[in-house]
């Protein structure tokens, strides 16, 4: 049942109906099963109620017959009082009883016999309708009662025949008791049989209900499972395919047999996959062409630019003759602009190489302290010229780290150049390092204008600058983007902490222990963008 290609699941999936229709049909099927259970329950309860009514009627009859039997037995016992006298025994043996003895004995039992006969007469009227098979016995009981009553009346009227009539009355009372007992036993048997039938019916009903309930639960679960698999299976496959698409895998399609909204969703996912594959291919081609173009153009631009810078330096050094003051000023402008342009071209070339996965770090152990000191030295002249105080606060327990020293110095130089550029005269810049949780944090803190929160992520993207940076009309927004890529290639992070009007603090980290990585891994990390960057930049 767990197989995705289960025939029942596929059969439901391929039904050409909307999802809500399938859910409604499933609900109606389960509701029908519940209605069936309810109808069976009503039938069982009706049968049980009928048996209960029959049992109550039987108990009433048993009670009436038992009362009739008890009254008959009481009559026999009362009549037996005279039978225990010596005169009665003498008569039974053929002798002649004492004169007046029968009358005396019968006179003493006349009142108890009349009372018992009255009770017996009331009992023979019952108060319920006997069943057909009890009618014969009941007629006999009533006949015996009438005979007993007639005989007792004759005993009172004829003293001479008292003992014979008494014997007949006693015999009739025994017959009456036997007949009443027979009725009581018959009714009791029927009651016991009905009780046994009721017990058996209860067990059968219980088993029926258990079977129906188990069957209903099984069918409901089966139906729910099949329907859920028919719905969630395609969703799961579509989700997996979307995850693969998000990871850049456009090589396959999602296979969904549904002929409903989920089937349409799968078709849309496949169309999206094909369209993204086409666009992704075009983007890769465009990105490759862009990187190749930038690399080639940067190389082609550097060749004449190096010549311009070189010949300008030659003229500035007066190797071919003297230059006047105005020419010297123009040569300084040419050198400054040329170096600035060369810096921008180098940034473009480095960034294009990183994007193309062509940068391989030359990892070695180097002194971070010396790298930071050299970075400070490179920008100190410009800082002094702008009236900015530049200082180092280095931790004594941080010195040697693993990494590409040239690239790390490039990151430090970019951060210091930005800090010097944006810090007004009279401000300060502090370069510090610190060991934190198995890595080294290098920070460059300035007292510049600060960075707005909405710009703190954007400034680490290519060709992005803050409004203050645009106003300075310097740079193209590549320095921080390149720094971010280089730091991530080292397995570190870079971010900024800043508030407008309160300066900025740029921080990047380097692992204390880092082994060399092949160029392919760096290219993958750079292109996939899997390295987390906790904060933005300028």
Coordinates of C-alpha atoms in Angstrom, one line a residue:
X1 CA 0.0 0.0 0.0
X2 CA 2.9 2.3 0.5
X3 CA 4.1 2.0 -3.1
X4 CA 3.6 5.2 -5.0
X5 CA 2.4 3.2 -8.1
X6 CA -0.3 1.4 -6.1
X7 CA -3.1 0.6 -8.6
X8 CA -5.8 1.8 -6.3
X9 CA -4.1 5.1 -5.7
X10 CA -3.4 5.5 -9.4
X11 CA -7.1 4.6 -10.2
X12 CA -8.3 7.3 -7.9
X13 CA -5.7 9.8 -9.2
X14 CA -6.7 9.2 -12.8
X15 CA -10.4 9.8 -12.2
X16 CA -11.3 12.9 -14.2
X17 CA -12.8 15.0 -11.4
X18 CA -11.9 18.0 -9.3
X19 CA -10.2 17.5 -6.0
X20 CA -13.2 18.8 -4.1
X21 CA -15.4 16.4 -5.9
X22 CA -13.2 13.5 -4.9
X23 CA -13.2 14.7 -1.3
X24 CA -17.0 15.1 -1.4
X25 CA -17.5 11.5 -2.7
X26 CA -15.2 10.2 0.0
X27 CA -17.1 12.1 2.6
X28 CA -20.4 10.7 1.3
X29 CA -19.1 7.2 1.3
X30 CA -18.0 7.4 4.9
X31 CA -21.3 9.1 5.8
X32 CA -23.2 6.2 4.0
X33 CA -21.2 3.7 6.1
X34 CA -22.2 5.5 9.3
X35 CA -25.9 5.6 8.2
X36 CA -25.7 1.8 7.6
X37 CA -24.4 1.3 11.1
X38 CA -27.1 3.6 12.5
X39 CA -29.9 1.6 10.6
X40 CA -28.5 -1.7 11.9
X41 CA -28.3 -0.3 15.4
X42 CA -32.0 0.8 15.2
X43 CA -33.0 -2.6 14.0
X44 CA -31.0 -4.3 16.8
X45 CA -32.5 -1.9 19.4
X46 CA -36.0 -2.6 18.0
X47 CA -35.5 -6.4 18.3
X48 CA -34.1 -6.0 21.8
X49 CA -37.0 -3.8 22.9
X50 CA -39.5 -6.4 21.5
X51 CA -37.7 -9.2 23.5
X52 CA -37.8 -7.0 26.6
X53 CA -41.6 -6.5 26.2
X54 CA -42.1 -10.3 25.7
X55 CA -39.9 -11.0 28.7
X56 CA -41.9 -8.6 30.9
X57 CA -45.2 -10.3 29.8
X58 CA -43.7 -13.7 30.5
X59 CA -42.6 -12.6 34.0
X60 CA -46.2 -11.4 34.7
X61 CA -47.6 -14.8 33.6
X62 CA -45.0 -16.6 35.7
X63 CA -46.0 -14.5 38.7
X64 CA -49.7 -15.2 38.1
X65 CA -49.2 -18.9 37.7
X66 CA -46.9 -19.1 40.7
X67 CA -49.6 -17.3 42.7
X68 CA -52.2 -19.7 41.5
X69 CA -50.0 -22.7 42.4
X70 CA -49.4 -21.2 45.9
X71 CA -53.1 -20.8 46.5
X72 CA -53.8 -24.3 45.3
X73 CA -51.1 -25.6 47.6
X74 CA -52.5 -23.6 50.5
X75 CA -56.0 -25.1 49.8
X76 CA -54.5 -28.6 49.9
X77 CA -52.8 -27.8 53.2
X78 CA -56.0 -26.5 54.7
X79 CA -57.9 -29.5 53.6
X80 CA -55.3 -31.7 55.0
X81 CA -56.0 -30.5 58.5
X82 CA -58.9 -32.8 58.9
X83 CA -57.1 -35.6 57.2
X84 CA -54.7 -35.7 60.1
X85 CA -57.4 -36.5 62.7
X86 CA -57.9 -40.0 64.2
X87 CA -61.5 -40.1 63.0
X88 CA -60.4 -39.5 59.4
X89 CA -57.8 -42.1 59.6
X90 CA -60.4 -44.6 61.1
X91 CA -62.7 -43.7 58.2
X92 CA -59.9 -44.3 55.6
X93 CA -59.4 -47.8 57.2
X94 CA -63.1 -48.7 56.8
X95 CA -64.1 -47.9 60.4
X96 CA -66.8 -45.7 61.7
X97 CA -65.8 -42.3 63.0
X98 CA -67.1 -40.9 66.2
X99 CA -70.5 -39.4 66.0
X100 CA -70.3 -35.7 65.2
X101 CA -66.6 -35.8 64.5
X102 CA -66.8 -35.0 60.8
X103 CA -69.0 -32.1 61.4
X104 CA -66.8 -30.7 64.1
X105 CA -63.6 -31.1 62.0
X106 CA -65.2 -29.6 58.9
X107 CA -66.8 -26.8 60.8
X108 CA -63.4 -25.7 62.2
X109 CA -61.8 -25.5 58.7
X110 CA -64.8 -23.9 56.9
X111 CA -63.6 -20.3 57.3
X112 CA -60.0 -20.9 56.2
X113 CA -61.2 -22.9 53.2
X114 CA -63.6 -20.2 52.1
X115 CA -60.7 -17.6 52.4
X116 CA -58.4 -19.7 50.3
X117 CA -61.1 -20.4 47.8
X118 CA -61.6 -16.6 47.5
X119 CA -57.9 -16.1 46.8
X120 CA -57.9 -19.0 44.4
X121 CA -60.9 -17.6 42.6
X122 CA -59.1 -14.2 42.2
X123 CA -55.9 -16.0 41.0
X124 CA -57.8 -17.9 38.3
X125 CA -58.9 -14.7 36.7
X126 CA -55.2 -13.9 36.1
X127 CA -55.5 -10.3 34.6
X128 CA -53.6 -11.2 31.4
X129 CA -54.3 -13.1 28.2
X130 CA -52.6 -16.6 28.2
X131 CA -50.9 -17.9 25.2
X132 CA -52.8 -20.5 23.1
X133 CA -50.6 -23.5 24.3
X134 CA -51.6 -22.5 27.9
X135 CA -55.3 -22.4 27.3
X136 CA -55.9 -26.1 27.9
X137 CA -54.1 -26.2 31.2
X138 CA -55.8 -23.0 32.3
X139 CA -59.3 -24.5 31.5
X140 CA -58.4 -27.5 33.6
X141 CA -57.3 -25.3 36.5
X142 CA -60.6 -23.4 36.3
X143 CA -62.6 -26.6 36.1
X144 CA -60.8 -28.1 39.1
X145 CA -61.4 -24.9 41.0
X146 CA -65.1 -25.0 40.2
X147 CA -65.3 -28.7 41.3
X148 CA -63.4 -27.9 44.5
X149 CA -65.7 -25.1 45.3
X150 CA -68.8 -27.2 44.6
X151 CA -67.5 -30.1 46.7
X152 CA -66.6 -27.9 49.6
X153 CA -70.1 -26.4 49.5
X154 CA -71.6 -30.0 49.6
X155 CA -69.3 -30.9 52.6
X156 CA -71.0 -28.1 54.6
X157 CA -74.5 -29.2 53.6
X158 CA -74.0 -33.0 54.2
X159 CA -72.4 -34.1 57.4
X160 CA -73.0 -37.8 56.6
X161 CA -70.9 -37.6 53.4
X162 CA -68.3 -35.1 54.9
X163 CA -65.3 -37.4 54.8
X164 CA -65.8 -38.7 51.2
X165 CA -66.5 -35.3 49.9
X166 CA -63.5 -34.0 51.8
X167 CA -61.3 -36.7 50.2
X168 CA -62.6 -35.7 46.8
X169 CA -61.9 -32.0 47.5
X170 CA -58.4 -32.8 48.6
X171 CA -57.9 -34.8 45.4
X172 CA -59.2 -31.9 43.3
X173 CA -56.9 -29.5 45.2
X174 CA -53.9 -31.7 44.3
X175 CA -54.9 -31.8 40.7
X176 CA -55.4 -28.0 40.8
X177 CA -51.9 -27.5 42.3
X178 CA -50.3 -29.8 39.6
X179 CA -52.1 -28.0 36.8
X180 CA -51.0 -24.6 38.2
X181 CA -47.5 -25.8 38.6
X182 CA -47.5 -27.0 35.0
X183 CA -48.5 -23.6 33.8
X184 CA -45.9 -21.9 36.0
X185 CA -43.2 -24.2 34.8
X186 CA -44.2 -23.8 31.2
X187 CA -44.1 -20.0 31.5
X188 CA -40.8 -20.2 33.4
X189 CA -39.3 -22.3 30.6
X190 CA -40.5 -19.8 28.0
X191 CA -38.9 -17.0 30.2
X192 CA -35.6 -18.9 30.4
X193 CA -35.6 -19.6 26.7
X194 CA -36.3 -15.9 26.0
X195 CA -33.5 -14.9 28.3
X196 CA -31.1 -17.3 26.6
X197 CA -32.3 -16.0 23.2
X198 CA -31.8 -12.4 24.4
X199 CA -28.3 -13.3 25.6
X200 CA -27.5 -15.0 22.3
X201 CA -29.0 -12.0 20.4
X202 CA -26.9 -9.6 22.5
X203 CA -23.7 -11.6 21.6
X204 CA -24.7 -11.7 17.9
X205 CA -25.6 -8.0 17.9
X206 CA -22.3 -7.2 19.7
X207 CA -20.3 -9.2 17.1
X208 CA -22.3 -7.6 14.3
X209 CA -21.6 -4.1 15.6
X210 CA -17.9 -4.9 16.2
X211 CA -17.7 -6.3 12.7
X212 CA -19.5 -3.4 11.1
X213 CA -17.5 -0.9 13.1
X214 CA -14.2 -2.6 12.2
X215 CA -15.3 -2.9 8.6
X216 CA -16.4 0.8 8.5
X217 CA -13.1 1.9 10.1
X218 CA -11.1 -0.2 7.7
X219 CA -13.0 1.1 4.7
X220 CA -12.8 4.6 5.9
X221 CA -9.1 4.3 6.6
X222 CA -8.5 2.6 3.2
X223 CA -10.5 5.3 1.4
X224 CA -8.8 8.1 3.3
X225 CA -5.4 6.5 2.6
X226 CA -6.0 6.0 -1.1
X227 CA -7.4 9.5 -1.4
X228 CA -4.6 11.1 0.6
X229 CA -2.0 9.2 -1.3
X230 CA -3.7 10.3 -4.6
X231 CA -3.5 13.9 -3.4
X232 CA -0.3 14.1 -1.3
X233 CA 1.8 11.9 -3.5
X234 CA 1.7 14.4 -6.4
X235 CA 2.2 17.3 -4.1
X236 CA 5.3 15.6 -2.6
X237 CA 6.7 14.8 -6.0
X238 CA 6.0 18.4 -7.2
X239 CA 7.6 19.8 -4.0
X240 CA 10.7 17.6 -4.6
X241 CA 10.9 18.7 -8.2
X242 CA 10.6 22.4 -7.1
X243 CA 13.4 21.9 -4.6
X244 CA 15.5 20.4 -7.4
X245 CA 14.6 23.4 -9.6
X246 CA 15.6 25.8 -6.8
X247 CA 18.9 24.0 -6.6
X248 CA 19.5 24.5 -10.3
X249 CA 18.6 21.0 -11.5
X250 CA 16.4 21.3 -14.6
X251 CA 17.1 17.8 -16.0
X252 CA 13.9 16.0 -15.3
X253 CA 10.1 16.3 -15.1
X254 CA 7.6 15.5 -12.4
X255 CA 5.4 12.5 -13.3
X256 CA 1.9 12.9 -11.9
X257 CA -1.0 10.7 -13.2
X258 CA -3.8 13.0 -11.7
X259 CA -6.4 14.4 -14.0
X260 CA -7.4 17.2 -11.7
X261 CA -5.9 20.4 -10.3
X262 CA -2.8 18.5 -9.1
X263 CA -2.2 17.2 -12.6
X264 CA -2.5 20.7 -13.9
X265 CA -0.1 21.9 -11.2
X266 CA 2.4 19.2 -12.2
X267 CA 2.1 20.3 -15.9
X268 CA 2.7 23.9 -14.8
X269 CA 5.8 22.8 -12.8
X270 CA 7.1 21.0 -15.9
X271 CA 6.5 24.0 -18.1
X272 CA 8.2 26.2 -15.5
X273 CA 11.1 23.8 -15.3
X274 CA 11.6 23.9 -19.1
X275 CA 11.3 27.7 -19.3
X276 CA 13.7 28.1 -16.4
X277 CA 16.1 25.7 -18.0
X278 CA 16.0 27.8 -21.2
X279 CA 16.4 31.1 -19.3
X280 CA 19.1 29.7 -17.1
X281 CA 21.0 28.5 -20.1
X282 CA 20.7 32.0 -21.7
X283 CA 21.7 33.6 -18.4
X284 CA 24.7 31.4 -18.1
X285 CA 25.7 32.2 -21.7
X286 CA 25.2 35.9 -21.1
X287 CA 27.1 35.7 -17.8
X288 CA 30.0 33.9 -19.4
X289 CA 30.1 36.4 -22.3
X290 CA 30.0 39.2 -19.8
X291 CA 32.8 37.8 -17.7
X292 CA 34.8 37.1 -20.9
X293 CA 34.1 40.6 -22.2
X294 CA 35.1 42.2 -18.9
X295 CA 38.2 40.2 -18.6
X296 CA 39.3 40.9 -22.2
X297 CA 38.4 44.5 -22.1
X298 CA 40.0 45.0 -18.7
X299 CA 43.2 43.4 -20.1
X300 CA 43.0 45.5 -23.3
X301 CA 42.4 48.7 -21.3
X302 CA 45.2 48.0 -18.9
X303 CA 47.8 47.8 -21.6
X304 CA 47.4 51.3 -23.0
X305 CA 46.7 52.6 -19.5
X306 CA 49.9 51.3 -18.2
X307 CA 51.7 53.0 -21.1
X308 CA 49.9 56.3 -20.2
X309 CA 50.9 56.0 -16.5
X310 CA 54.4 55.0 -17.4
X311 CA 55.1 57.8 -19.8
X312 CA 53.4 60.2 -17.4
X313 CA 55.8 59.1 -14.7
X314 CA 58.7 59.5 -17.0
X315 CA 57.7 63.0 -17.9
X316 CA 57.0 63.8 -14.2
X317 CA 60.5 62.7 -13.3
X318 CA 61.9 65.0 -16.1
X319 CA 63.9 62.2 -17.7
X320 CA 63.5 63.9 -21.1
X321 CA 63.7 67.5 -20.0
X322 CA 62.2 70.1 -17.8
X323 CA 58.5 70.7 -17.5
X324 CA 56.9 73.9 -16.3
X325 CA 54.6 74.2 -13.3
X326 CA 51.4 74.0 -15.3
X327 CA 52.6 70.9 -17.1
X328 CA 53.6 69.3 -13.8
X329 CA 50.1 69.9 -12.5
X330 CA 48.6 68.3 -15.6
X331 CA 50.9 65.3 -15.2
X332 CA 49.8 64.9 -11.6
X333 CA 46.2 64.8 -12.8
X334 CA 47.0 62.3 -15.5
X335 CA 48.9 60.0 -13.0
X336 CA 46.1 60.4 -10.4
X337 CA 43.3 59.7 -12.9
X338 CA 45.3 56.9 -14.5
X339 CA 45.9 55.1 -11.2
X340 CA 42.3 55.5 -10.2
X341 CA 41.2 54.1 -13.5
X342 CA 43.7 51.2 -13.2
X343 CA 42.3 50.5 -9.7
X344 CA 38.8 50.3 -11.1
X345 CA 39.9 48.1 -14.0
X346 CA 41.7 45.8 -11.6
X347 CA 38.5 45.5 -9.4
X348 CA 36.4 44.7 -12.5
X349 CA 38.9 42.1 -13.6
X350 CA 39.2 40.5 -10.2
X351 CA 35.4 40.4 -9.7
X352 CA 34.9 38.9 -13.2
X353 CA 37.5 36.2 -12.3
X354 CA 35.7 35.4 -9.0
X355 CA 32.4 35.1 -10.8
X356 CA 33.9 32.9 -13.4
X357 CA 35.4 30.7 -10.7
X358 CA 39.0 31.5 -12.0
X359 CA 40.4 32.7 -8.6
X360 CA 42.4 30.2 -6.7
X361 CA 43.6 31.3 -3.3
X362 CA 47.2 30.9 -2.4
X363 CA 46.7 29.8 1.2
X364 CA 49.6 30.1 3.5
X365 CA 50.3 31.1 7.0
X366 CA 51.0 34.9 7.3
X367 CA 51.1 37.6 9.9
X368 CA 47.8 39.4 10.1
X369 CA 49.4 42.1 12.2
X370 CA 51.8 43.0 9.4
X371 CA 49.0 42.8 6.8
X372 CA 47.0 45.3 8.8
X373 CA 50.0 47.6 9.4
X374 CA 50.8 47.6 5.7
X375 CA 47.2 48.5 4.9
X376 CA 47.3 51.4 7.3
X377 CA 50.6 52.6 5.8
X378 CA 49.1 52.6 2.3
X379 CA 46.2 54.9 3.2
X380 CA 48.0 57.0 5.9
X381 CA 49.2 59.7 3.6
X382 CA 45.7 60.3 2.2
X383 CA 44.2 60.2 5.7
X384 CA 46.7 62.8 7.0
X385 CA 45.9 64.9 3.9
X386 CA 42.2 64.8 4.7
X387 CA 42.7 65.5 8.4
X388 CA 41.6 62.1 9.6
X389 CA 43.3 60.3 12.5
X390 CA 44.2 56.7 11.8
X391 CA 45.1 54.2 14.5
X392 CA 45.6 50.5 15.1
X393 CA 44.3 48.5 18.1
X394 CA 45.7 45.0 17.7
X395 CA 45.1 42.1 20.0
X396 CA 48.3 40.5 21.4
X397 CA 46.9 37.0 21.0
X398 CA 46.2 37.4 17.2
X399 CA 49.0 37.2 14.7
X400 CA 49.4 34.2 12.4
X401 CA 46.5 33.1 10.3
X402 CA 45.9 30.9 7.3
X403 CA 44.8 32.6 4.0
X404 CA 45.9 34.4 0.9
X405 CA 47.8 37.3 2.2
X406 CA 47.5 39.4 -1.0
X407 CA 43.7 39.0 -1.1
X408 CA 43.3 39.7 2.6
X409 CA 45.4 42.9 2.2
X410 CA 43.2 43.8 -0.8
X411 CA 40.1 43.5 1.5
X412 CA 41.7 45.6 4.2
X413 CA 42.8 48.2 1.7
X414 CA 39.3 48.5 0.2
X415 CA 37.7 49.0 3.7
X416 CA 40.3 51.5 4.7
X417 CA 40.0 53.4 1.4
X418 CA 36.3 53.7 1.9
X419 CA 36.7 54.8 5.5
X420 CA 39.2 57.5 4.6
X421 CA 37.0 58.7 1.7
X422 CA 33.8 59.0 3.8
X423 CA 35.3 60.3 7.1
X424 CA 35.2 64.1 7.3
X425 CA 38.2 66.1 8.5
X426 CA 38.8 65.8 12.3
X427 CA 37.3 62.3 12.3
X428 CA 39.1 59.1 13.2
X429 CA 39.5 55.5 11.9
X430 CA 40.3 52.6 14.1
X431 CA 41.6 49.2 12.8
X432 CA 41.3 46.3 15.3
X433 CA 41.4 42.6 15.4
X434 CA 40.0 40.1 17.9
X435 CA 39.8 36.4 18.5
X436 CA 36.2 35.2 18.8
X437 CA 34.8 31.6 18.9
X438 CA 37.6 30.0 16.8
X439 CA 37.9 32.8 14.2
X440 CA 39.5 36.2 13.9
X441 CA 37.4 39.3 13.5
X442 CA 39.0 42.3 11.7
X443 CA 37.1 45.6 12.0
X444 CA 37.5 49.0 10.5
X445 CA 35.5 51.6 12.4
X446 CA 35.1 55.2 11.2
X447 CA 33.3 58.3 12.3
X448 CA 31.7 59.0 8.9
X449 CA 28.1 59.8 8.0
X450 CA 26.9 56.2 8.7
X451 CA 24.8 54.0 6.5
X452 CA 21.0 53.7 6.5
X453 CA 19.5 50.3 7.4
X454 CA 17.9 49.8 4.0
X455 CA 21.4 50.2 2.3
X456 CA 23.3 47.9 4.6
X457 CA 22.6 44.8 2.5
X458 CA 22.6 46.5 -0.9
X459 CA 26.1 48.0 -0.7
X460 CA 27.7 44.5 -0.9
X461 CA 26.2 44.0 -4.3
X462 CA 28.0 44.9 -7.6
X463 CA 27.7 48.5 -8.7
X464 CA 25.7 49.6 -5.7
X465 CA 26.5 52.7 -3.6
X466 CA 24.8 54.8 -1.0
X467 CA 23.6 58.3 -1.7
X468 CA 26.7 59.7 0.0
X469 CA 28.9 57.5 -2.2
X470 CA 27.2 58.7 -5.3
X471 CA 27.8 62.4 -4.2
X472 CA 31.5 61.7 -3.9
X473 CA 31.6 60.8 -7.6
X474 CA 34.3 58.2 -6.9
X475 CA 34.3 54.5 -7.5
X476 CA 31.8 52.2 -9.2
X477 CA 30.5 50.2 -6.2
X478 CA 32.8 47.2 -6.8
X479 CA 35.1 47.4 -3.8
X480 CA 32.7 46.0 -1.2
X481 CA 31.3 43.4 -3.6
X482 CA 34.8 42.1 -4.4
X483 CA 35.7 42.2 -0.7
X484 CA 32.7 40.1 0.1
X485 CA 33.5 37.5 -2.5
X486 CA 37.2 37.3 -1.3
X487 CA 36.2 36.9 2.3
X488 CA 33.7 34.2 1.5
X489 CA 36.3 32.3 -0.5
X490 CA 38.3 32.2 2.7
X491 CA 35.3 30.7 4.5
X492 CA 34.6 33.9 6.4
X493 CA 31.8 36.5 6.6
X494 CA 31.6 40.3 6.2
X495 CA 29.0 42.7 7.5
X496 CA 28.5 46.3 8.6
X497 CA 27.2 47.8 11.9
X498 CA 26.1 51.4 11.4
X499 CA 23.6 54.1 12.2
X500 CA 23.1 57.2 10.2
X501 CA 25.1 60.1 11.7
X502 CA 27.1 57.8 14.1
X503 CA 29.8 56.3 11.8
X504 CA 30.2 52.7 10.6
X505 CA 32.0 49.6 11.7
X506 CA 32.9 47.1 8.9
X507 CA 33.8 43.6 10.2
X508 CA 35.1 40.5 8.4
X509 CA 36.2 37.2 9.8
X510 CA 38.9 34.6 9.0
X511 CA 39.0 31.1 10.4
X512 CA 42.0 30.5 12.6
X513 CA 42.6 27.1 10.9
X514 CA 42.0 26.9 7.2
X515 CA 43.3 24.3 4.8
X516 CA 43.8 25.1 1.1
X517 CA 40.7 24.6 -1.1
X518 CA 40.8 23.7 -4.7
X519 CA 39.8 26.3 -7.2
X520 CA 36.7 24.3 -8.1
X521 CA 35.3 24.5 -4.6
X522 CA 35.8 28.3 -4.6
X523 CA 34.1 28.6 -7.9
X524 CA 31.1 26.6 -6.6
X525 CA 30.8 28.6 -3.4
X526 CA 31.0 31.9 -5.3
X527 CA 28.5 31.0 -8.1
X528 CA 26.0 29.2 -5.8
X529 CA 26.1 31.9 -3.1
X530 CA 25.9 29.3 -0.3
X531 CA 28.2 31.2 2.2
X532 CA 26.0 33.1 4.7
X533 CA 26.7 36.8 5.1
X534 CA 25.1 38.0 8.3
X535 CA 25.1 41.7 7.4
X536 CA 25.2 44.3 4.7
X537 CA 27.8 46.8 3.5
X538 CA 28.4 50.1 1.8

